[in-house]
Coordinates of C-alpha atoms and ligand atoms in Angstrom, one line a residue:
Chain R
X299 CA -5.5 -13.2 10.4
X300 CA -8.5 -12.8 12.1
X301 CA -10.6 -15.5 13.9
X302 CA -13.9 -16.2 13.0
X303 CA -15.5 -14.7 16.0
X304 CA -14.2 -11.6 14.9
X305 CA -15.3 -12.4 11.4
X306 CA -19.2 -13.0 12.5
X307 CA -19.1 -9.9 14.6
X308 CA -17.5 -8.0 12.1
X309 CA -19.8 -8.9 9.3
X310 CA -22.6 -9.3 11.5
X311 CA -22.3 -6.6 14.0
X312 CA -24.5 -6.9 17.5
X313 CA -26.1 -3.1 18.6
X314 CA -25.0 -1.3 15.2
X315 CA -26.8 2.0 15.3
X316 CA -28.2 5.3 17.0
X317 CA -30.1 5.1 19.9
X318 CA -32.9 7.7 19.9
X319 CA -33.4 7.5 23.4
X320 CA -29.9 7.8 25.1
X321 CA -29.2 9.2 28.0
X322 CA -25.3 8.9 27.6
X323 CA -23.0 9.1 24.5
X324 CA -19.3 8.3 24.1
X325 CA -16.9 8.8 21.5
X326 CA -13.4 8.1 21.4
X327 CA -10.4 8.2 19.0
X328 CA -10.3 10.2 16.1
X329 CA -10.2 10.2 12.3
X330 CA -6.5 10.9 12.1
X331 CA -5.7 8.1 13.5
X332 CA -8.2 6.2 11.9
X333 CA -10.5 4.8 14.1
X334 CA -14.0 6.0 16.1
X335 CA -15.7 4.4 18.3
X336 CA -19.4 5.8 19.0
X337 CA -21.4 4.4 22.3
X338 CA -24.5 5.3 23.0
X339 CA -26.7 4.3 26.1
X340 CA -29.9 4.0 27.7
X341 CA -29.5 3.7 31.5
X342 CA -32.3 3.0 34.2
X343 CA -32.2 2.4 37.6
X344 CA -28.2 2.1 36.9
X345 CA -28.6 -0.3 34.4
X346 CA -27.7 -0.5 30.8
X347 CA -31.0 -1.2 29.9
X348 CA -30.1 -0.6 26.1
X349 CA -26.6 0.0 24.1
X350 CA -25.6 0.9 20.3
X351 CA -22.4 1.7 18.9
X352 CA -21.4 3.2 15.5
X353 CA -17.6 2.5 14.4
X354 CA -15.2 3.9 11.8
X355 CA -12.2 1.8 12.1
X356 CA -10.6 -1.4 11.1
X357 CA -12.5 -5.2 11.1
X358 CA -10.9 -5.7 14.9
X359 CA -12.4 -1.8 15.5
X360 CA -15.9 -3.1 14.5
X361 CA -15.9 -6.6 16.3
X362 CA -14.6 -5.1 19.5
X363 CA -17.2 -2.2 19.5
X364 CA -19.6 -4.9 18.7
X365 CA -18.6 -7.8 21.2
X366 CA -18.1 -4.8 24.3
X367 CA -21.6 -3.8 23.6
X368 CA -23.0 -7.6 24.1
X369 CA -21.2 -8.3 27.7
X370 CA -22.1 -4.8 29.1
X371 CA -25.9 -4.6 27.6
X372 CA -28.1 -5.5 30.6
X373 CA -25.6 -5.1 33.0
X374 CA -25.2 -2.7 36.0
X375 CA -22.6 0.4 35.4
X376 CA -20.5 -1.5 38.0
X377 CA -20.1 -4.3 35.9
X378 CA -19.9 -2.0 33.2
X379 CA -16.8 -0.4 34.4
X380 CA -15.1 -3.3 35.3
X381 CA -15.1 -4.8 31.5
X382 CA -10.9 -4.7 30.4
X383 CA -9.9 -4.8 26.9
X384 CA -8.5 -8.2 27.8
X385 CA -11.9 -9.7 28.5
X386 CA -13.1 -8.4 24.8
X387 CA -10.3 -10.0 23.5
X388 CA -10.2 -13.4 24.9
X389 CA -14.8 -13.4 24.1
X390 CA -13.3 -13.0 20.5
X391 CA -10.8 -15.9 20.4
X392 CA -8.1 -13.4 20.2
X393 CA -7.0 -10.5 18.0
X394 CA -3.7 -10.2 15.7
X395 CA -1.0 -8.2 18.4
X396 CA -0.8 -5.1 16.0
X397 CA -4.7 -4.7 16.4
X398 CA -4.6 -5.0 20.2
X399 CA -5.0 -0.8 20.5
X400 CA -8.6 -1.6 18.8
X401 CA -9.3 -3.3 21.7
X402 CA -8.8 -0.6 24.2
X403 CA -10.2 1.8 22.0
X404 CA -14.0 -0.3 22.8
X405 CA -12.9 -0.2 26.6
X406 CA -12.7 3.5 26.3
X407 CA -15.9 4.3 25.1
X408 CA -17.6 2.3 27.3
X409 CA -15.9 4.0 30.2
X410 CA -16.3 7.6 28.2
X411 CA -20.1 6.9 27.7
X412 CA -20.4 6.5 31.3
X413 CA -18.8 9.4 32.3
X414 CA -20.9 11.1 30.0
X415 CA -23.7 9.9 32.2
X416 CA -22.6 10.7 35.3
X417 CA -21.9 14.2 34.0
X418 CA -25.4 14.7 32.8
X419 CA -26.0 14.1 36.4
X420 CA -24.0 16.5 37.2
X421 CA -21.5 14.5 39.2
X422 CA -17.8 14.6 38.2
X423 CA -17.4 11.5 36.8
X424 CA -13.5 11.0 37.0
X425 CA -13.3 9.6 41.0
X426 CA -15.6 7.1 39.6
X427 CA -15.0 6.3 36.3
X428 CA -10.6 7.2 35.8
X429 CA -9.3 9.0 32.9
X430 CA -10.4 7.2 30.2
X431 CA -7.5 8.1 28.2
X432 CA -5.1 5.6 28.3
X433 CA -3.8 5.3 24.6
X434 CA -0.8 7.6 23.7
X435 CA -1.6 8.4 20.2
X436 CA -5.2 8.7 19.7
X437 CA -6.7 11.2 22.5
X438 CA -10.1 10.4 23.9
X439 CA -13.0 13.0 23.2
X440 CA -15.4 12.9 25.6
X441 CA -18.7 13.6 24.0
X442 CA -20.5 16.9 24.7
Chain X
X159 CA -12.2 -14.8 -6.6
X160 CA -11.6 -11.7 -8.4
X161 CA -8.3 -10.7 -8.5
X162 CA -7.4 -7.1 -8.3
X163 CA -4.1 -6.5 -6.8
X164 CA -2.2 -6.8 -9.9
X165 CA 0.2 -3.9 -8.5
X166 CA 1.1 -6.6 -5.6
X167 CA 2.0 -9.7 -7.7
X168 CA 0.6 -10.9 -10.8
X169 CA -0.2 -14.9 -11.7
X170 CA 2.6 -16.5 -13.5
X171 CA 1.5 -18.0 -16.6
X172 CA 1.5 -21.4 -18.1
X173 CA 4.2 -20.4 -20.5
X174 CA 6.5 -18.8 -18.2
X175 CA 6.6 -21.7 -15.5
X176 CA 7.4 -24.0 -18.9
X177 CA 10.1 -21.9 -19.4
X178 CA 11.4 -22.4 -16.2
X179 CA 10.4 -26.3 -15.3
X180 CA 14.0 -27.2 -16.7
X181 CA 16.1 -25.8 -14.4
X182 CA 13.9 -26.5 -11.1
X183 CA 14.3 -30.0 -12.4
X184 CA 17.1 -31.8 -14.5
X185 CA 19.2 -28.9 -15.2
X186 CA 20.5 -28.0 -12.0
X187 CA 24.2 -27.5 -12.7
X188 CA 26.4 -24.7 -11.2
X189 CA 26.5 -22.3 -14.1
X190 CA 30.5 -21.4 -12.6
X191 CA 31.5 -24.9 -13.4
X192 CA 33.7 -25.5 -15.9
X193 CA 31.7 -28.9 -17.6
X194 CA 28.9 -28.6 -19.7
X195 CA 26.3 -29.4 -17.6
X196 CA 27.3 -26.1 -15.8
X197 CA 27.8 -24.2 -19.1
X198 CA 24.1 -25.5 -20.6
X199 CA 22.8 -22.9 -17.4
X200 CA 25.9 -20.3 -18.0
X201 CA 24.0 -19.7 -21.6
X202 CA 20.6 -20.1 -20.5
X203 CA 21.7 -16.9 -18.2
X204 CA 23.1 -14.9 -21.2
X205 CA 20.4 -15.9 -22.8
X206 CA 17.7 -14.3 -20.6
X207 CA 20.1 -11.5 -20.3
X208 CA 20.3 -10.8 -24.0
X209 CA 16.6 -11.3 -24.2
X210 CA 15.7 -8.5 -21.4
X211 CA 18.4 -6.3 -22.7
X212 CA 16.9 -6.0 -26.1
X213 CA 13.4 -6.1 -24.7
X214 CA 14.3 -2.8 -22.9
X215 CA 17.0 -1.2 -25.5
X216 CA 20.0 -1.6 -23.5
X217 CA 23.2 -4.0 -23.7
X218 CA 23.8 -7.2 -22.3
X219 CA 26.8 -6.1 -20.1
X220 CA 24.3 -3.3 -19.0
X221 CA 21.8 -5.9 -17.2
X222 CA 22.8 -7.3 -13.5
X223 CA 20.6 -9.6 -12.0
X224 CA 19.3 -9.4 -8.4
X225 CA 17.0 -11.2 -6.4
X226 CA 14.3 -8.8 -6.3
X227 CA 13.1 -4.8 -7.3
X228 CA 13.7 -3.9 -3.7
X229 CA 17.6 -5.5 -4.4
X230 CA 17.7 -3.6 -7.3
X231 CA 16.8 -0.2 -5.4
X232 CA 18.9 -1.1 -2.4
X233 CA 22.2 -1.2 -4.3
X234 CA 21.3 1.7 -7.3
X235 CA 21.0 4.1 -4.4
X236 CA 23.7 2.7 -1.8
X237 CA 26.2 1.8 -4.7
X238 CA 25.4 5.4 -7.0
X239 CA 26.0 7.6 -3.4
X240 CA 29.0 5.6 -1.8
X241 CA 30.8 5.5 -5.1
X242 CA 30.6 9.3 -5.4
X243 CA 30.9 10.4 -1.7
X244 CA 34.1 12.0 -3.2
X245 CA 32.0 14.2 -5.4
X246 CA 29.4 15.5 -3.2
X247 CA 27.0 14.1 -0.3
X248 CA 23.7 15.5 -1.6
X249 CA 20.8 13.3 -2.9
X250 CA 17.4 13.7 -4.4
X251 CA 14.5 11.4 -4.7
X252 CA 10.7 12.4 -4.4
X253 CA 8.5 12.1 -1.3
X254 CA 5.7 9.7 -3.0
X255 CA 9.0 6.4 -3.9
X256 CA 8.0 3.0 -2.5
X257 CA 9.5 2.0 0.9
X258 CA 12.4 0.3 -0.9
X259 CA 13.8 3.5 -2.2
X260 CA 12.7 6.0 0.5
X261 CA 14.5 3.6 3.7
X262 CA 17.5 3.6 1.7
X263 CA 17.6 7.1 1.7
X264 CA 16.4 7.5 5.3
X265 CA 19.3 5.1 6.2
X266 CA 21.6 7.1 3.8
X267 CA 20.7 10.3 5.8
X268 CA 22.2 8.4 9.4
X269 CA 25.0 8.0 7.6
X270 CA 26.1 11.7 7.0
X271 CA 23.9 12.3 3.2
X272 CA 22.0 15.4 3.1
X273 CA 18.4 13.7 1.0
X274 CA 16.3 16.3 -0.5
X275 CA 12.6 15.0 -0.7
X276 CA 10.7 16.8 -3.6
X277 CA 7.4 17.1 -3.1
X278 CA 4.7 16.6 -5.7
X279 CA 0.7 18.3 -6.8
X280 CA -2.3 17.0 -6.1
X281 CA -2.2 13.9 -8.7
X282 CA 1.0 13.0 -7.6
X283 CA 3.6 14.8 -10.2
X284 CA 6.8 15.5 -9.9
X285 CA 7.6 19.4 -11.1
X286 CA 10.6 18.8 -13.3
X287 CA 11.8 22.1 -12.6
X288 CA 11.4 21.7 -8.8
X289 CA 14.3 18.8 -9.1
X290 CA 16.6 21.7 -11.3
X291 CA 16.1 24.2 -8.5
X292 CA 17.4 21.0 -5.7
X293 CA 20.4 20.4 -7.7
X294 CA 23.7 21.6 -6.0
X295 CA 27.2 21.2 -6.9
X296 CA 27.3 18.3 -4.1
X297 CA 24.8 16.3 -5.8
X298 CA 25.3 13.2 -7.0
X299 CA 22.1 11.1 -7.3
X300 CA 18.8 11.7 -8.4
X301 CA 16.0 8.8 -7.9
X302 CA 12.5 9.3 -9.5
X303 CA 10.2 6.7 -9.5
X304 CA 8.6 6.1 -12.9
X305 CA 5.1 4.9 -11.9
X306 CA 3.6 4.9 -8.4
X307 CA 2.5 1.5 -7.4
X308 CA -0.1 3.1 -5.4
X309 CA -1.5 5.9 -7.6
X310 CA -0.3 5.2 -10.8
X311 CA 0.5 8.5 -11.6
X312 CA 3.6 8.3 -14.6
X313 CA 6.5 10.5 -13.7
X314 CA 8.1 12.5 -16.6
X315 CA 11.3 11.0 -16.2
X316 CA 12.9 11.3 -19.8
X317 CA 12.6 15.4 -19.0
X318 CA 14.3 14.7 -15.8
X319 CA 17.3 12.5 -17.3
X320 CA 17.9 15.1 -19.6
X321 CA 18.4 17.7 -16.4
X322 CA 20.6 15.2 -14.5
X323 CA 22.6 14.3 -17.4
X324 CA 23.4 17.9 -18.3
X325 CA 24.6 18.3 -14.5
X326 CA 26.8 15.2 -14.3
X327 CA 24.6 13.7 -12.1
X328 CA 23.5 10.3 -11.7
X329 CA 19.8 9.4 -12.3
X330 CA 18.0 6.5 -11.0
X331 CA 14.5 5.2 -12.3
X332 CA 12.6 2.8 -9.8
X333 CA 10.7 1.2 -12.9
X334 CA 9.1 -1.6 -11.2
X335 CA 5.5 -0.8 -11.5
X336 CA 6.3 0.5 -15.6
X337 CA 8.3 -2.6 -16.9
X338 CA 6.0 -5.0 -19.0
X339 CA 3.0 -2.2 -18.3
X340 CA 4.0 0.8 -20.3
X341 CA 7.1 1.1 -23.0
X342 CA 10.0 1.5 -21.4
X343 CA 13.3 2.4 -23.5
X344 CA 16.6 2.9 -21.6
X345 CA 18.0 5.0 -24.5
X346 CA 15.1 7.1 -25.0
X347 CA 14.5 7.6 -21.4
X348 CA 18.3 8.4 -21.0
X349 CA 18.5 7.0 -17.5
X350 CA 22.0 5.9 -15.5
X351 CA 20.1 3.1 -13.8
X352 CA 16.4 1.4 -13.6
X353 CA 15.1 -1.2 -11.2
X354 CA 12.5 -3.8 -12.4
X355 CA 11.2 -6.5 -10.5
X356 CA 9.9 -9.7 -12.2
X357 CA 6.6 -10.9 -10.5
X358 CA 5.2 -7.5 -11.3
X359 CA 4.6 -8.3 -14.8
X360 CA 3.6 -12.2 -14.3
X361 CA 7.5 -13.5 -14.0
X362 CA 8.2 -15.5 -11.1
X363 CA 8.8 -13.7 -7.4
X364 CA 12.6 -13.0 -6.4
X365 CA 14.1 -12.4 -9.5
X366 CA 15.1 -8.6 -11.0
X367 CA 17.3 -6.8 -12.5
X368 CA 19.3 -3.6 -12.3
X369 CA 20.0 -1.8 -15.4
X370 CA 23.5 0.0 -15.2
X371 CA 24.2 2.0 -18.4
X372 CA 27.7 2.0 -19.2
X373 CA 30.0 4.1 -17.5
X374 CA 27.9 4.9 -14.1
X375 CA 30.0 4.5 -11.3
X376 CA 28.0 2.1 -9.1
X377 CA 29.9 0.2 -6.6
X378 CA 29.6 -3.6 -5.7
X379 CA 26.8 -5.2 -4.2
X380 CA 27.0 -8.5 -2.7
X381 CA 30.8 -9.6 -2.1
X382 CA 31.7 -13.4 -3.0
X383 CA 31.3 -15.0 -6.2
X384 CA 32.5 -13.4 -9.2
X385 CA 28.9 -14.0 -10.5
X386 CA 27.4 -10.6 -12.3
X387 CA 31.0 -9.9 -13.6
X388 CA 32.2 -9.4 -9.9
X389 CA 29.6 -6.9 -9.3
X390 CA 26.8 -8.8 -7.3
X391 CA 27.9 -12.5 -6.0
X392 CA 25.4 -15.6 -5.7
X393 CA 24.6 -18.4 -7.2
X394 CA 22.3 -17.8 -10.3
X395 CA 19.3 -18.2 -9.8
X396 CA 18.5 -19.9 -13.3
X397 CA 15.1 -20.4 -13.6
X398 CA 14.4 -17.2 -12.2
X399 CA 15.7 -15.1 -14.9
X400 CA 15.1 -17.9 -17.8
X401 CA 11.2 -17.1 -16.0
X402 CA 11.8 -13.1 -16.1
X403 CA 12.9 -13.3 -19.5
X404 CA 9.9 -15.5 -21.0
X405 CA 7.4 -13.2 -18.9
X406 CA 9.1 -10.2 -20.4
X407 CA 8.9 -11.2 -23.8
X408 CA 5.4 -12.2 -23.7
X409 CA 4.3 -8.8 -21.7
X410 CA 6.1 -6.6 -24.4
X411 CA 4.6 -8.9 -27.8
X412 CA 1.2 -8.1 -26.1
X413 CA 2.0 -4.7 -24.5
X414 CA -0.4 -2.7 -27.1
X415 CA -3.4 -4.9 -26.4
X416 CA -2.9 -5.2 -22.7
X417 CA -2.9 -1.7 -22.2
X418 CA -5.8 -1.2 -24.3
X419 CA -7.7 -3.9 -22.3
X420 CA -6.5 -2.6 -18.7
X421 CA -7.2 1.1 -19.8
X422 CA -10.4 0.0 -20.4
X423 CA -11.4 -2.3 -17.3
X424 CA -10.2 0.8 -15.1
X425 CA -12.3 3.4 -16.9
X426 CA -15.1 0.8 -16.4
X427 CA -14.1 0.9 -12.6
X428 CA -13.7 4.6 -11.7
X429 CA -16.7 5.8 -14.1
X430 CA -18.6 2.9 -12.4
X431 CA -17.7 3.8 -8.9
X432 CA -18.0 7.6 -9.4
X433 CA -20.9 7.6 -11.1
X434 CA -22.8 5.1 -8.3
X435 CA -21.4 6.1 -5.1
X436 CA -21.1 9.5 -3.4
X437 CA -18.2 11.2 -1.7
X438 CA -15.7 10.0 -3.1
X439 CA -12.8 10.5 -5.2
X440 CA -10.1 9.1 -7.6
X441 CA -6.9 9.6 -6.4
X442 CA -3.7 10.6 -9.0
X443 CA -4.1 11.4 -12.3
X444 CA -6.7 10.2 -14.4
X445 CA -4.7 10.5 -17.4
X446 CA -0.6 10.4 -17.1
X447 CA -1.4 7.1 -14.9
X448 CA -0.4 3.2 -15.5
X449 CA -3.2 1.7 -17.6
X450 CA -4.5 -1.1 -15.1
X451 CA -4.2 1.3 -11.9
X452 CA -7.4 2.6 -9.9
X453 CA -7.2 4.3 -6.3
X454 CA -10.5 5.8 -5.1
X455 CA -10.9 7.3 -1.8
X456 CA -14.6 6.7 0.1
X457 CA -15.4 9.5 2.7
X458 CA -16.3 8.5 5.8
X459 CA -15.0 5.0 5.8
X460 CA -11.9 2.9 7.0
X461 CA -9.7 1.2 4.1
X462 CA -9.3 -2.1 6.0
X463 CA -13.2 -3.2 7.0
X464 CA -13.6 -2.5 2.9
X465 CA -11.0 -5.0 2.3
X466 CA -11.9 -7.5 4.7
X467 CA -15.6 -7.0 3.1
X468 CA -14.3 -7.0 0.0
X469 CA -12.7 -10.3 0.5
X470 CA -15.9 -11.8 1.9
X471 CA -17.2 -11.0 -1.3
X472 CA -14.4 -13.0 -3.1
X473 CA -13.0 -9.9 -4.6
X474 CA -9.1 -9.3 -3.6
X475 CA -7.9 -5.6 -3.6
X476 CA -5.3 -3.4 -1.5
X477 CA -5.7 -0.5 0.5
X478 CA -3.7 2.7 1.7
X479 CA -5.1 2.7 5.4
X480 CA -3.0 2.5 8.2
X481 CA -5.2 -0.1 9.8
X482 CA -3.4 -2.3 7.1
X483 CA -0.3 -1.5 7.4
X484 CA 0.0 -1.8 11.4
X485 CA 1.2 1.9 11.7
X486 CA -0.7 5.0 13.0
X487 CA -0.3 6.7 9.7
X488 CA -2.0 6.1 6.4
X489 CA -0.1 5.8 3.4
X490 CA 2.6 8.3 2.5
X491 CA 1.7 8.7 -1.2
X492 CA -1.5 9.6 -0.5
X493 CA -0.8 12.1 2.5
X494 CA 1.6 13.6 -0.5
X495 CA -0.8 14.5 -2.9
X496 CA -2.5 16.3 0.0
X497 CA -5.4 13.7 1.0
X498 CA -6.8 14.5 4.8
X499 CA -6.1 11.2 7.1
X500 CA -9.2 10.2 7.3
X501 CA -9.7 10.2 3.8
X502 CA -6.5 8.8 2.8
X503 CA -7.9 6.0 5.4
X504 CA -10.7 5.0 3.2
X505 CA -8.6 4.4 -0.1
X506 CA -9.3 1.3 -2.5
X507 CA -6.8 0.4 -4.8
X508 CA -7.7 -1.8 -7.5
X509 CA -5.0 -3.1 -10.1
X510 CA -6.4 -4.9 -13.0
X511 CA -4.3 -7.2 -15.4
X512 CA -5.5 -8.0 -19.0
X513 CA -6.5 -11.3 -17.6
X514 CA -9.7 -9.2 -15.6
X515 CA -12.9 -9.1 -17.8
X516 CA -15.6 -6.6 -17.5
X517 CA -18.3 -9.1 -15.8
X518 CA -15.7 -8.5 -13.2
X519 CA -15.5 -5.1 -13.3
X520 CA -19.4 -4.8 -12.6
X521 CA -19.9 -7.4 -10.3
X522 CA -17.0 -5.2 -8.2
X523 CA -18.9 -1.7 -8.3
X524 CA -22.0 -3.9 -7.8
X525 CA -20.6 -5.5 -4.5
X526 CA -18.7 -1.8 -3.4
X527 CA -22.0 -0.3 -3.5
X528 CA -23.5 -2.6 -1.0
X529 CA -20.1 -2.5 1.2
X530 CA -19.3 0.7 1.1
X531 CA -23.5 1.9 2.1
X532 CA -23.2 -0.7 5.1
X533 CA -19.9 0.4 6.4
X534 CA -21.2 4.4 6.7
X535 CA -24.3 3.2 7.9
X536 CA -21.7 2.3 10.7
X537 CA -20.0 5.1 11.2
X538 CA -20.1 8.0 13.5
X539 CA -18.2 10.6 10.7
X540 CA -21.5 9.6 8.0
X541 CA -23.6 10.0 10.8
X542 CA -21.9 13.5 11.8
X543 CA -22.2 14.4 8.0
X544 CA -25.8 13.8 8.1
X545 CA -26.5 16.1 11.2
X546 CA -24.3 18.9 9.9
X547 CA -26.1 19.1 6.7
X548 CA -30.0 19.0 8.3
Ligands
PLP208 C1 7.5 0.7 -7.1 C2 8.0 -0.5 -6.4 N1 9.3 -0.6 -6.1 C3 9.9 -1.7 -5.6 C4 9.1 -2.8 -5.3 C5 9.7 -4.0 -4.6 O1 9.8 -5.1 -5.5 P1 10.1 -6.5 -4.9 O2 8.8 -7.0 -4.3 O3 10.5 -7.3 -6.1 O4 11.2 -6.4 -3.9 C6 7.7 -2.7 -5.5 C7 6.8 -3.9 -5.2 O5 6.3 -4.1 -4.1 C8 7.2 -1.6 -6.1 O6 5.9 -1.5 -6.4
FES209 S1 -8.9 0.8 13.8 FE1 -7.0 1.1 12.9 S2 -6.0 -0.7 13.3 FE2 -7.9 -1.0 14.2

């Protein structure tokens, strides 16, 4: 059901962890519904200089949270915010159609992190960043 | 692999696909014709009929075949409330019935039934005396499952016969996760009707039967044929219930020592698992449950990465998440017996069979101790946990 990109990252998962030093933290989704996601980041100089994620969810959950980490580590929070669940998807070969939501939960909590951020700077993140709650059933938390 | 989703489908054995090899091959006749290469399969048919008859203590004429447990559900419940409608519109079933009782009734309710759902305790049990108090006059069908495929837990449904019988009321067991596992007596039980499906107790898949006592007023099934003595038309499928009937027979000889050996492999399990790994908890009863059943819920994990972990280990087991099921919510039994979502989410079932052994058992809790440390170490609820309780 899965495809073996989702397999490596799933049993292999890229940026599992806690990141002592982050300046920005995301979480989206909730237990009810099953799935977390947990994004943590370092940002410097408006870069992502480092990223972890934690994940309580499904095997797409985990691979998603893991493969969103990889293309936005190093990157700029422009290029951040313009990572779709759609690109996740197709740098994993594809995910069963019942699992797509997973997807768009790892979107979400890269966009929730970074608002995070730009709160901590004490700028109103939503001009910037959009709601990040986009999925019907599972509301986003935004991280205090 | 291990294989422990016995509760799923079982393996067919050697014996029961001998059984059967006949009449996938040479014998292929039309048991409804008139020559005897027709009649050889009309009396293999009787045959397996008489066999699972006796097997279960009911009569031949009582046994109707149908092409699966969820066939045998479908037309017990549809047939027992459209035959009465006369009588009374008012049905009762429990909230915790597998998905091939509990959409009939939800389909029953569109068309003008009143369903009452009884609820049940923490392990899963049905309060007899909560059914007494749902009775009205308009009833006319009560459905009780007699073990949960996903908990286990073993309903006390002689005790509820007894209360539907003294009302006039229909009773309906759906015995598909009891037949070849526990005893199962029609007389002694006292029940109107009783569903059993055939790969369940390592028969072939689509083929079961529907026990109708005598004198229930069920109405037709499948119109056509005058197969099933008018009641459910199709050609036979012959070496499906030549293949129930062997698997049957063999499950009941060695019923005693099978349960003995499945009680054991689970107590191995749960003690095992308990006794290894924290926060967490067996779901259902740990006594009035079905000998090979296990369901343990993990805190802080999601039922479907431990599966797909599970099966990277080579170990094949079953889960009550709703990350499995492709819906939002986690399994309705479990949500019954009062499980939080996001526990219900982390749920392992493991069904063992007599064929399991014990290395199996170990190298199991071995492999779930590993899995089940790496997926908290993943997850933000563990890592909450930990915060809260510095
Ligand atoms: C309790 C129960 N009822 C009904 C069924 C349906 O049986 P079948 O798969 O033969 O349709 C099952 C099996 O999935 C079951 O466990
Ligand atoms: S996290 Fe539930 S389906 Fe993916």
């Amino acid at each position: 059901m899965y495809s073996e990109k989702v397999m490596d990252h799933f049993s292999n998962p890229r940026n599992v962890g806690e990141l002592e030093n982050a300046n920005a933290v995301g979480e989206v989704g909730n237990a009810k519904c099953g799935d977390i996601m947990k994004i943590y980041m370092f940002i410097e100089d408006d870069i992502i200089k480092d990223i972890k994620f934690k994940t309580f969810g499904c095997g797409a959950a985990v691979a998603t949270s893991s493969m969103a980490t990889e293309l936005v580590k190093g990157k700029t929070i422009n290029e951040a915010l313009e990572l779709t669940n759609k690109a996740v998807v197709e740098a994993l070969d594809g995910l069963p159609p019942v699992k797509m939501h997973c997807s768009v939960l790892a979107e979400e909590a890269i966009r929730s992190c970074l608002a995070d951020y730009y709160r901590r700077q004490g700028i109103d993140p939503t001009p910037i960043v959009g709601c990040s709650c986009n999925c019907e059933e599972c509301h986003a938390h935004d991280h205090e | 692999m291990i294989y422990v989703d016995n509760a799923a489908t079982t393996k067919m054995s050697k014996e029961v696909l001998d059984s059967m090899m006949p009449y996938l091959t040479e014998s292929y006749g039309n048991a409804s014709s008139i020559y005897s290469f027709g009649q050889q399969n009309r009396a293999a048919i009787e045959n397996a009929r008489e066999t699972v008859a006796n097997l279960i203590g009911a009569k031949p004429s009582e046994i109707f075949f149908t092409g699966c447990g969820s066939e045998a559900d479908n037309w017990a419940i549809f047939g027992a409330a459209r035959k009465n409608i006369k009588k009374g519109k008012h049905l009762i079933t429990s909230v915790i019935e597998h998905h091939a009782v509990l959409h009939c009734f939800q389909q029953l309710e569109k068309e003008g039934f009143t369903v009452t759902y009884i609820p049940v305790d923490s392990e899963g049990l049905v309060n007899v005396e909560d059914v007494k108090n749902a009775i009205t006059p308009e009833t006319t069908l009560i459905s009780i499952m007699m073990a949960n495929n996903e908990i286990g837990t073993i309903q006390p449904i002689k005790e509820i016969a007894q209360i539907a019988k003294e009302n006039n009321i229909v009773f309906h067991t759906d015995a598909v996760q009891a037949v070849g596992h526990i005893p199962v007596n029609v007389e002694d039980l006292g029940v109107n009707l009783l569903s059993v499906s055939a790969h369940k107790f390592e028969g072939p898949k689509g083929v079961g039967f529907l026990y109708v006592k005598t004198g229930t007023w069920l109405s037709q099934f499948m119109y056509g044929g005058a197969q099933e003595r008018n009641k459910r038309a199709g050609t036979e499928n012959v070496a499906g219930v030549v293949g129930m009937a062997t698997a049957l027979k063999i499950a009941t000889e060695n019923l005693d020592a099978n349960m003995d050996k499945c009680y054991k492999l689970r107590e191995r399990f749960i003690d095992g698992v308990l006794s290894n790994i924290k926060h967490c908890r067996l779901n259902g009863s740990r006594t009035k449950r079905l000998p090979g059943n296990a369901n343990i819920s993990f805190e802080f994990i999601e039922g479907e990465s431990l599966l797909l972990s599970l099966d990277l280990a080579g170990i094949a087991a079953s889960s009550g998440s709703a990350c499995t099921s492709g819906s939002l919510d986690p399994s309705h039994v479990l949500l019954a017996i009062g499980l939080p979502h996001a526990i219900a989410h982390g749920s392992l079932r493991a069904s063992f069979s007599h064929g399991n052994t014990f290395e199996e058992v170990d190298k199991i809790v071995e492999e779930l101790i590993k899995i089940v440390q790496r997926l908290r170490d993943m997850s933000p609820l563990y890592e909450d946990y930990l915060k809260g309780k510095k």
